[in-house]
Coordinates of N, CA, C and O in Angstrom, one line a residue:
M1 N 77.4 -56.8 111.0 CA 78.0 -55.9 109.8 C 77.4 -56.2 108.6 O 77.2 -57.2 108.1
A2 N 76.7 -55.0 108.1 CA 75.9 -55.1 106.9 C 76.9 -55.1 105.6 O 77.9 -54.3 105.6
Q3 N 76.5 -55.8 104.7 CA 77.4 -55.9 103.5 C 76.7 -55.1 102.5 O 75.4 -55.1 102.4
D4 N 77.5 -54.3 101.7 CA 76.9 -53.5 100.6 C 76.7 -54.6 99.4 O 77.4 -55.4 99.2
K5 N 75.5 -54.4 98.8 CA 75.1 -55.2 97.6 C 75.5 -54.3 96.5 O 75.3 -53.2 96.3
V6 N 75.9 -55.1 95.5 CA 76.4 -54.5 94.2 C 75.4 -55.0 93.2 O 75.3 -56.2 92.9
Q7 N 74.9 -54.1 92.4 CA 74.0 -54.5 91.3 C 74.9 -54.7 90.1 O 75.5 -53.7 89.6
R8 N 75.1 -55.9 89.6 CA 76.0 -56.2 88.5 C 75.5 -55.9 87.1 O 76.0 -55.7 86.2
V9 N 74.1 -56.0 86.9 CA 73.4 -56.0 85.7 C 72.3 -54.8 85.8 O 71.5 -55.0 86.9
S10 N 72.1 -53.9 84.9 CA 71.3 -52.8 85.0 C 69.8 -53.3 84.9 O 69.6 -54.3 84.1
A11 N 69.0 -52.6 85.4 CA 67.6 -52.9 85.3 C 67.0 -52.6 84.0 O 67.6 -51.7 83.2
I12 N 65.9 -53.2 83.5 CA 65.3 -52.8 82.2 C 63.9 -52.3 82.5 O 63.3 -52.7 83.5
K13 N 63.4 -51.4 81.7 CA 62.0 -50.8 82.0 C 61.0 -51.7 81.6 O 60.1 -51.9 82.4
N14 N 61.1 -52.3 80.4 CA 60.0 -53.3 79.9 C 60.8 -54.4 79.3 O 61.8 -54.2 78.5
G15 N 60.2 -55.6 79.5 CA 60.8 -56.7 78.7 C 60.8 -58.1 79.4 O 59.9 -58.2 80.2
T16 N 61.7 -58.9 79.4 CA 61.8 -60.2 80.0 C 63.1 -60.5 80.5 O 64.1 -60.2 79.9
V17 N 63.2 -61.1 81.6 CA 64.5 -61.6 82.3 C 64.3 -63.1 82.4 O 63.4 -63.6 82.9
I18 N 65.4 -63.8 81.9 CA 65.5 -65.1 82.2 C 66.7 -65.4 83.1 O 67.8 -65.0 82.7
D19 N 66.3 -66.0 84.2 CA 67.3 -66.1 85.3 C 67.6 -67.6 85.6 O 66.7 -68.3 85.2
H20 N 68.6 -67.9 86.4 CA 68.9 -69.2 86.7 C 69.0 -70.2 85.7 O 68.6 -71.4 85.6
I21 N 69.7 -69.8 84.5 CA 70.0 -70.5 83.4 C 71.5 -71.3 83.8 O 72.3 -70.7 84.3
P22 N 71.5 -72.6 83.5 CA 72.7 -73.3 83.7 C 73.8 -72.6 82.9 O 73.5 -72.2 81.7
P23 N 75.0 -72.2 83.4 CA 76.0 -71.4 82.6 C 76.2 -72.1 81.2 O 76.5 -71.2 80.3
E24 N 76.2 -73.3 81.1 CA 76.6 -73.9 79.8 C 75.6 -73.8 78.8 O 75.7 -73.9 77.6
A25 N 74.3 -73.3 79.3 CA 73.2 -73.0 78.4 C 72.8 -71.6 78.1 O 72.0 -71.4 77.2
T26 N 73.5 -70.7 78.7 CA 73.3 -69.3 78.4 C 73.3 -68.9 77.1 O 72.4 -68.3 76.5
F27 N 74.3 -69.2 76.3 CA 74.5 -68.8 75.0 C 73.6 -69.6 74.0 O 73.2 -69.0 72.9
K28 N 73.2 -70.8 74.4 CA 72.2 -71.6 73.7 C 71.0 -70.9 73.7 O 70.1 -70.9 72.7
V29 N 70.5 -70.3 74.9 CA 69.3 -69.5 75.0 C 69.2 -68.3 73.9 O 68.3 -68.2 73.2
L30 N 70.4 -67.7 73.9 CA 70.4 -66.6 72.9 C 70.3 -67.1 71.3 O 69.6 -66.5 70.6
Q31 N 70.9 -68.2 71.2 CA 70.9 -68.8 69.8 C 69.4 -69.2 69.6 O 68.9 -68.9 68.4
I32 N 68.7 -69.8 70.5 CA 67.3 -70.2 70.3 C 66.4 -69.0 70.0 O 65.6 -69.1 69.1
L33 N 66.7 -67.9 70.7 CA 65.7 -66.7 70.6 C 66.1 -66.0 69.3 O 65.2 -65.2 68.9
N34 N 67.2 -66.2 68.8 CA 67.6 -65.5 67.5 C 67.2 -64.0 67.5 O 66.7 -63.5 66.7
L35 N 67.8 -63.4 68.7 CA 67.5 -61.9 68.7 C 68.4 -61.1 67.7 O 69.6 -61.4 67.6
T36 N 67.7 -60.2 67.2 CA 68.4 -59.3 66.1 C 68.4 -57.8 66.5 O 69.4 -57.2 66.4
N37 N 67.2 -57.3 66.8 CA 67.0 -56.0 67.0 C 66.9 -55.5 68.4 O 66.7 -54.4 68.7
E38 N 66.8 -56.5 69.3 CA 66.5 -56.3 70.7 C 67.9 -55.8 71.5 O 68.9 -56.2 71.1
S39 N 67.5 -55.1 72.5 CA 68.7 -54.6 73.4 C 68.8 -55.7 74.4 O 67.8 -56.0 75.1
I40 N 69.8 -56.4 74.6 CA 70.0 -57.5 75.5 C 71.2 -57.3 76.4 O 72.3 -56.7 76.1
T41 N 71.1 -57.9 77.6 CA 72.2 -57.9 78.6 C 72.3 -59.4 79.0 O 71.4 -60.1 79.2
V42 N 73.6 -59.8 78.9 CA 73.9 -61.3 79.3 C 74.8 -61.3 80.3 O 75.9 -60.5 80.3
G43 N 74.7 -62.2 81.3 CA 75.7 -62.4 82.3 C 75.8 -63.9 82.4 O 74.8 -64.7 82.4
N44 N 77.0 -64.4 82.6 CA 77.3 -65.7 82.7 C 78.3 -66.1 83.7 O 79.2 -65.3 84.0
N45 N 78.1 -67.2 84.4 CA 79.0 -67.6 85.4 C 78.8 -66.6 86.7 O 79.9 -66.3 87.3
L46 N 77.6 -66.2 86.8 CA 77.4 -65.2 88.0 C 77.2 -66.0 89.3 O 76.7 -67.2 89.2
S47 N 77.4 -65.4 90.4 CA 77.3 -66.2 91.6 C 75.8 -66.4 92.0 O 74.9 -65.5 91.8
S48 N 75.4 -67.6 92.5 CA 74.1 -68.0 92.7 C 74.0 -68.8 94.0 O 74.7 -69.8 94.0
K49 N 73.2 -68.4 95.0 CA 73.1 -69.3 96.2 C 72.5 -70.6 95.9 O 72.7 -71.6 96.4
K50 N 71.5 -70.6 94.9 CA 70.7 -71.7 94.5 C 71.5 -72.8 93.7 O 71.3 -74.0 93.8
M51 N 72.4 -72.1 92.8 CA 72.9 -73.1 91.7 C 74.5 -73.1 91.8 O 75.2 -73.8 91.1
G52 N 75.1 -72.1 92.7 CA 76.6 -72.0 92.6 C 76.9 -71.0 91.5 O 77.3 -69.8 91.8
L53 N 76.7 -71.3 90.3 CA 77.0 -70.3 89.2 C 75.7 -70.5 88.3 O 75.1 -71.5 88.1
K54 N 75.4 -69.2 87.6 CA 74.3 -69.2 86.7 C 74.4 -68.3 85.6 O 75.4 -67.5 85.5
G55 N 73.6 -68.4 84.6 CA 73.5 -67.3 83.6 C 72.2 -66.6 83.7 O 71.2 -67.0 84.4
L56 N 72.2 -65.4 83.0 CA 71.1 -64.4 83.1 C 70.9 -63.8 81.8 O 72.0 -63.4 81.2
V57 N 69.7 -63.7 81.2 CA 69.6 -62.9 80.1 C 68.4 -61.9 80.2 O 67.4 -62.3 80.6
K58 N 68.7 -60.6 79.9 CA 67.5 -59.6 80.0 C 67.4 -59.0 78.6 O 68.4 -58.8 77.8
I59 N 66.2 -59.0 78.2 CA 65.8 -58.6 76.8 C 64.8 -57.5 77.0 O 63.7 -57.6 77.5
S60 N 65.1 -56.4 76.4 CA 64.3 -55.1 76.6 C 63.3 -55.1 75.4 O 63.5 -55.6 74.4
N61 N 62.1 -54.8 75.9 CA 60.8 -54.6 75.0 C 60.4 -55.9 74.2 O 60.1 -55.8 73.2
K62 N 60.6 -57.0 74.9 CA 60.2 -58.2 74.3 C 59.6 -59.2 75.3 O 60.2 -59.5 76.4
I63 N 58.4 -59.7 75.1 CA 57.8 -60.7 75.9 C 57.9 -62.0 75.1 O 57.4 -62.1 73.9
L64 N 58.3 -63.1 75.7 CA 58.5 -64.4 75.0 C 57.3 -65.0 74.8 O 56.4 -65.0 75.6
T65 N 57.2 -65.7 73.6 CA 56.1 -66.5 73.2 C 56.2 -67.9 74.0 O 57.2 -68.3 74.5
K66 N 55.0 -68.6 73.9 CA 55.0 -69.9 74.5 C 55.9 -70.8 73.8 O 56.6 -71.7 74.5
E67 N 56.0 -70.8 72.6 CA 57.0 -71.6 71.9 C 58.3 -71.4 72.2 O 59.2 -72.3 72.4
E68 N 58.7 -70.0 72.4 CA 60.1 -69.7 72.9 C 60.4 -70.2 74.2 O 61.5 -70.8 74.5
L69 N 59.4 -70.1 75.0 CA 59.6 -70.5 76.5 C 59.8 -72.1 76.5 O 60.6 -72.6 77.2
N70 N 59.0 -72.8 75.6 CA 59.2 -74.3 75.7 C 60.4 -74.7 75.1 O 61.1 -75.6 75.5
K71 N 61.0 -73.9 74.0 CA 62.4 -74.2 73.5 C 63.4 -74.0 74.7 O 64.3 -74.9 74.8
I72 N 63.3 -72.9 75.4 CA 64.2 -72.8 76.5 C 64.1 -73.8 77.5 O 65.2 -74.2 78.1
A73 N 62.9 -74.3 77.8 CA 62.7 -75.3 78.8 C 63.4 -76.6 78.5 O 63.8 -77.4 79.4
V74 N 63.7 -77.0 77.2 CA 64.4 -78.1 76.9 C 65.8 -78.0 77.3 O 66.4 -79.0 77.8
I75 N 66.5 -76.8 77.2 CA 67.9 -76.8 77.7 C 68.1 -76.2 79.1 O 69.1 -76.4 79.6
A76 N 67.1 -75.5 79.6 CA 67.2 -74.9 80.9 C 65.8 -75.0 81.8 O 65.1 -74.1 81.9
P77 N 65.5 -76.3 82.0 CA 64.2 -76.6 82.5 C 63.8 -75.9 83.9 O 62.6 -76.0 84.2
H78 N 64.8 -75.4 84.6 CA 64.6 -74.8 85.9 C 64.9 -73.4 85.9 O 64.8 -72.7 87.0
A79 N 65.0 -72.7 84.8 CA 65.1 -71.4 84.7 C 63.9 -70.6 85.1 O 62.7 -71.1 85.0
S80 N 64.1 -69.4 85.7 CA 62.9 -68.6 86.0 C 62.8 -67.5 85.0 O 63.8 -67.0 84.5
V81 N 61.5 -67.0 84.8 CA 61.3 -66.0 83.8 C 60.5 -64.9 84.5 O 59.4 -65.3 85.3
C82 N 60.9 -63.6 84.2 CA 60.2 -62.5 84.8 C 59.7 -61.5 83.7 O 60.6 -61.1 82.8
A83 N 58.5 -61.2 83.7 CA 58.0 -60.2 82.8 C 58.0 -58.9 83.5 O 57.6 -58.8 84.6
I84 N 58.8 -57.9 82.9 CA 59.0 -56.7 83.5 C 58.2 -55.5 82.9 O 58.1 -55.4 81.6
K85 N 57.6 -54.7 83.6 CA 56.9 -53.5 83.1 C 57.1 -52.4 84.1 O 56.9 -52.5 85.3
D86 N 57.5 -51.2 83.5 CA 57.9 -50.0 84.2 C 58.9 -50.3 85.4 O 58.7 -50.0 86.6
Y87 N 59.9 -51.1 85.1 CA 60.9 -51.4 86.0 C 60.5 -52.4 87.1 O 61.1 -52.7 88.1
K88 N 59.3 -53.0 87.1 CA 58.7 -53.8 88.1 C 58.5 -55.1 87.6 O 58.0 -55.3 86.4
V89 N 58.5 -56.3 88.4 CA 58.2 -57.5 88.0 C 56.6 -57.7 87.9 O 56.1 -57.5 89.1
K90 N 56.1 -58.0 86.9 CA 54.7 -58.1 86.7 C 54.2 -59.6 86.8 O 53.1 -59.8 87.1
N91 N 55.1 -60.4 86.4 CA 54.8 -61.9 86.4 C 56.1 -62.7 86.5 O 57.1 -62.3 85.7
K92 N 56.1 -63.6 87.4 CA 57.4 -64.4 87.6 C 56.9 -65.9 87.6 O 56.0 -66.2 88.4
F93 N 57.6 -66.8 87.0 CA 57.3 -68.3 87.0 C 58.6 -68.9 86.6 O 59.6 -68.5 86.0
Q94 N 58.6 -70.2 87.0 CA 59.7 -71.2 86.7 C 59.3 -71.9 85.4 O 58.1 -72.4 85.4
L95 N 60.1 -72.1 84.5 CA 60.0 -72.9 83.3 C 59.6 -74.4 83.8 O 60.2 -74.8 84.8
K96 N 58.8 -75.0 82.9 CA 58.6 -76.4 83.1 C 58.6 -77.1 81.8 O 58.1 -76.6 80.7
L97 N 59.3 -78.2 81.7 CA 59.4 -78.9 80.5 C 58.1 -79.6 80.2 O 57.5 -80.4 81.0
P98 N 57.4 -79.3 79.1 CA 56.1 -79.9 78.7 C 56.3 -81.5 78.5 O 57.5 -81.9 78.2
E99 N 55.3 -82.3 78.6 CA 55.4 -83.7 78.5 C 55.4 -84.0 76.9 O 56.0 -85.1 76.6
I100 N 54.9 -83.2 76.1 CA 55.0 -83.3 74.6 C 55.5 -82.1 74.0 O 55.1 -81.0 74.4
L101 N 56.6 -82.4 73.2 CA 57.3 -81.2 72.5 C 56.8 -81.3 71.1 O 57.3 -82.1 70.3
E102 N 56.0 -80.2 70.7 CA 55.5 -80.2 69.4 C 56.2 -79.1 68.6 O 56.1 -78.0 69.0
N103 N 56.8 -79.4 67.4 CA 57.5 -78.5 66.6 C 58.5 -77.6 67.2 O 58.6 -76.5 66.8
I104 N 59.2 -78.2 68.1 CA 60.3 -77.5 68.9 C 61.5 -78.1 68.5 O 62.6 -77.3 68.5
I105 N 61.7 -79.3 68.3 CA 62.8 -80.2 68.1 C 62.9 -80.7 66.7 O 61.8 -81.1 66.2
T106 N 64.1 -80.8 66.0 CA 64.2 -81.5 64.8 C 64.7 -82.9 65.1 O 65.6 -83.1 65.9
C107 N 64.1 -83.9 64.5 CA 64.4 -85.2 64.6 C 65.9 -85.5 64.0 O 66.2 -85.1 63.0
F108 N 66.7 -86.0 64.8 CA 68.1 -86.3 64.5 C 68.2 -87.5 63.5 O 69.2 -87.7 62.8
N109 N 67.2 -88.4 63.4 CA 67.2 -89.5 62.6 C 67.0 -89.1 61.1 O 65.9 -88.6 60.6
P110 N 67.9 -89.2 60.2 CA 67.8 -88.8 58.8 C 66.7 -89.5 58.2 O 66.3 -89.1 57.0
K111 N 66.4 -90.7 58.6 CA 65.4 -91.5 57.9 C 63.9 -91.1 58.4 O 62.9 -91.7 57.8
C112 N 63.8 -90.3 59.4 CA 62.5 -90.0 60.0 C 61.6 -89.1 58.9 O 62.2 -88.4 58.2
I113 N 60.4 -89.4 58.9 CA 59.5 -88.7 57.9 C 59.5 -87.1 58.0 O 59.4 -86.5 57.1
T114 N 59.8 -86.7 59.3 CA 59.8 -85.3 59.5 C 61.0 -84.6 58.8 O 61.0 -83.4 58.6
R115 N 62.0 -85.5 58.3 CA 63.2 -84.8 57.6 C 62.9 -84.9 56.1 O 63.7 -84.3 55.3
K116 N 61.9 -85.6 55.7 CA 61.7 -85.8 54.3 C 60.5 -84.9 53.8 O 60.3 -84.6 52.6
E117 N 59.5 -84.8 54.7 CA 58.3 -84.1 54.4 C 58.0 -83.0 55.4 O 58.5 -82.9 56.4
E118 N 57.0 -82.2 55.0 CA 56.5 -81.0 55.8 C 55.6 -81.5 56.8 O 54.5 -81.4 56.7
V119 N 56.2 -82.2 57.9 CA 55.4 -82.8 59.0 C 55.9 -82.1 60.3 O 57.1 -82.1 60.5
P120 N 54.9 -81.6 61.0 CA 55.3 -81.0 62.4 C 56.0 -82.1 63.2 O 55.4 -83.2 63.3
T121 N 57.0 -81.9 63.8 CA 57.7 -82.8 64.7 C 57.0 -82.9 66.1 O 56.2 -82.0 66.5
K122 N 57.0 -84.0 66.7 CA 56.3 -84.3 68.0 C 57.2 -85.4 68.7 O 57.6 -86.4 68.2
F123 N 57.5 -85.0 70.0 CA 58.4 -85.9 70.8 C 57.7 -85.9 72.1 O 57.0 -85.0 72.6
Y124 N 57.8 -87.1 72.7 CA 57.3 -87.3 74.1 C 58.6 -87.4 75.2 O 59.6 -88.0 74.8
V125 N 58.5 -86.7 76.2 CA 59.5 -86.7 77.2 C 59.3 -87.9 78.0 O 58.2 -88.2 78.7
M126 N 60.3 -88.8 78.0 CA 60.3 -90.1 78.7 C 60.8 -90.0 80.0 O 60.4 -90.7 81.0
K127 N 61.9 -89.2 80.1 CA 62.6 -89.0 81.5 C 63.1 -87.6 81.5 O 63.7 -87.0 80.4
K128 N 62.9 -86.9 82.6 CA 63.4 -85.5 82.6 C 64.9 -85.4 83.1 O 65.6 -84.4 82.8
R129 N 65.3 -86.2 84.0 CA 66.7 -86.2 84.5 C 67.3 -87.6 84.5 O 66.8 -88.5 85.2
P130 N 68.3 -87.9 83.6 CA 68.7 -87.1 82.5 C 67.7 -87.0 81.4 O 66.9 -88.1 81.2
L131 N 67.6 -86.0 80.7 CA 66.5 -85.8 79.6 C 66.6 -87.0 78.5 O 67.7 -87.2 78.0
K132 N 65.4 -87.6 78.3 CA 65.3 -88.6 77.3 C 63.9 -88.3 76.5 O 62.9 -88.2 77.3
I133 N 64.0 -88.1 75.3 CA 62.8 -87.9 74.5 C 62.6 -89.0 73.4 O 63.5 -89.6 72.9
R134 N 61.4 -89.3 73.0 CA 61.0 -90.2 71.9 C 60.3 -89.5 70.7 O 59.3 -88.9 71.1
C135 N 60.7 -89.8 69.5 CA 60.0 -89.2 68.3 C 58.8 -90.0 68.2 O 58.7 -91.1 68.2
H136 N 57.7 -89.2 67.9 CA 56.3 -89.8 67.7 C 56.3 -90.7 66.4 O 55.7 -91.6 66.3
Y137 N 57.1 -90.3 65.4 CA 57.1 -91.0 64.1 C 58.1 -92.1 64.0 O 57.7 -93.3 63.6
C138 N 59.3 -91.9 64.2 CA 60.3 -93.0 64.1 C 60.6 -93.7 65.2 O 61.3 -94.8 65.3
E139 N 60.1 -93.2 66.3 CA 60.1 -93.8 67.8 C 61.7 -93.9 68.3 O 61.9 -94.6 69.3
R140 N 62.5 -93.2 67.6 CA 63.9 -93.1 68.1 C 64.0 -92.4 69.4 O 63.4 -91.3 69.5
I141 N 64.8 -92.7 70.4 CA 65.1 -92.1 71.6 C 66.3 -91.3 71.6 O 67.3 -91.8 71.1
F142 N 66.1 -90.0 72.1 CA 67.3 -89.1 72.1 C 67.7 -88.7 73.4 O 66.8 -88.5 74.3
K143 N 69.0 -88.5 73.7 CA 69.5 -87.9 75.0 C 69.6 -86.4 74.8 O 69.6 -85.9 73.6
K144 N 69.7 -85.7 75.8 CA 69.9 -84.2 75.7 C 71.0 -83.8 74.7 O 70.7 -82.9 74.0
S145 N 72.0 -84.5 74.7 CA 73.2 -84.1 73.9 C 72.8 -84.3 72.4 O 73.6 -83.7 71.6
E146 N 71.9 -85.0 72.1 CA 71.6 -85.3 70.7 C 70.4 -84.3 70.1 O 70.1 -84.3 69.0
I147 N 69.9 -83.6 71.0 CA 68.6 -82.9 70.6 C 69.1 -81.5 69.8 O 70.0 -80.8 70.1
L148 N 68.3 -81.4 68.7 CA 68.5 -80.3 67.8 C 67.3 -79.4 67.9 O 66.2 -79.9 67.4
I149 N 67.4 -78.2 68.5 CA 66.2 -77.3 68.6 C 66.1 -76.5 67.4 O 67.1 -76.0 66.8
K150 N 64.8 -76.5 66.8 CA 64.5 -75.7 65.7 C 64.8 -74.2 65.8 O 64.6 -73.7 66.8

């Protein structure tokens, strides 16, 4: 017996789709992107065979920069991204957390030089699961819950 498929989220003509976002990170993705004039569609706690539940963000007429993708990778390292053109997927890839995070995260340490001077931040990924990063300057180690994304 064939089951009818229901499309829950409308297609976009051009833009970007971020899929397989952990549900608790969906609205953090929106906060990171700081979208103001774009048309967006957000789905959260959607059924997923891969994850159980997932989040989804569709952004019309916007292609994400490498910096934006790296910021999203910090909170949703296994999300998939699709570039859409004329309603078709032109490029699809899974996010990967870079080994070095430059100018993406604000150091949580109030005594770090990056909090007092105009110095670009730099962190090294020490462990991906659970996420642990180390500041290049003050050498403090942070867990995912302590990370402040710029």
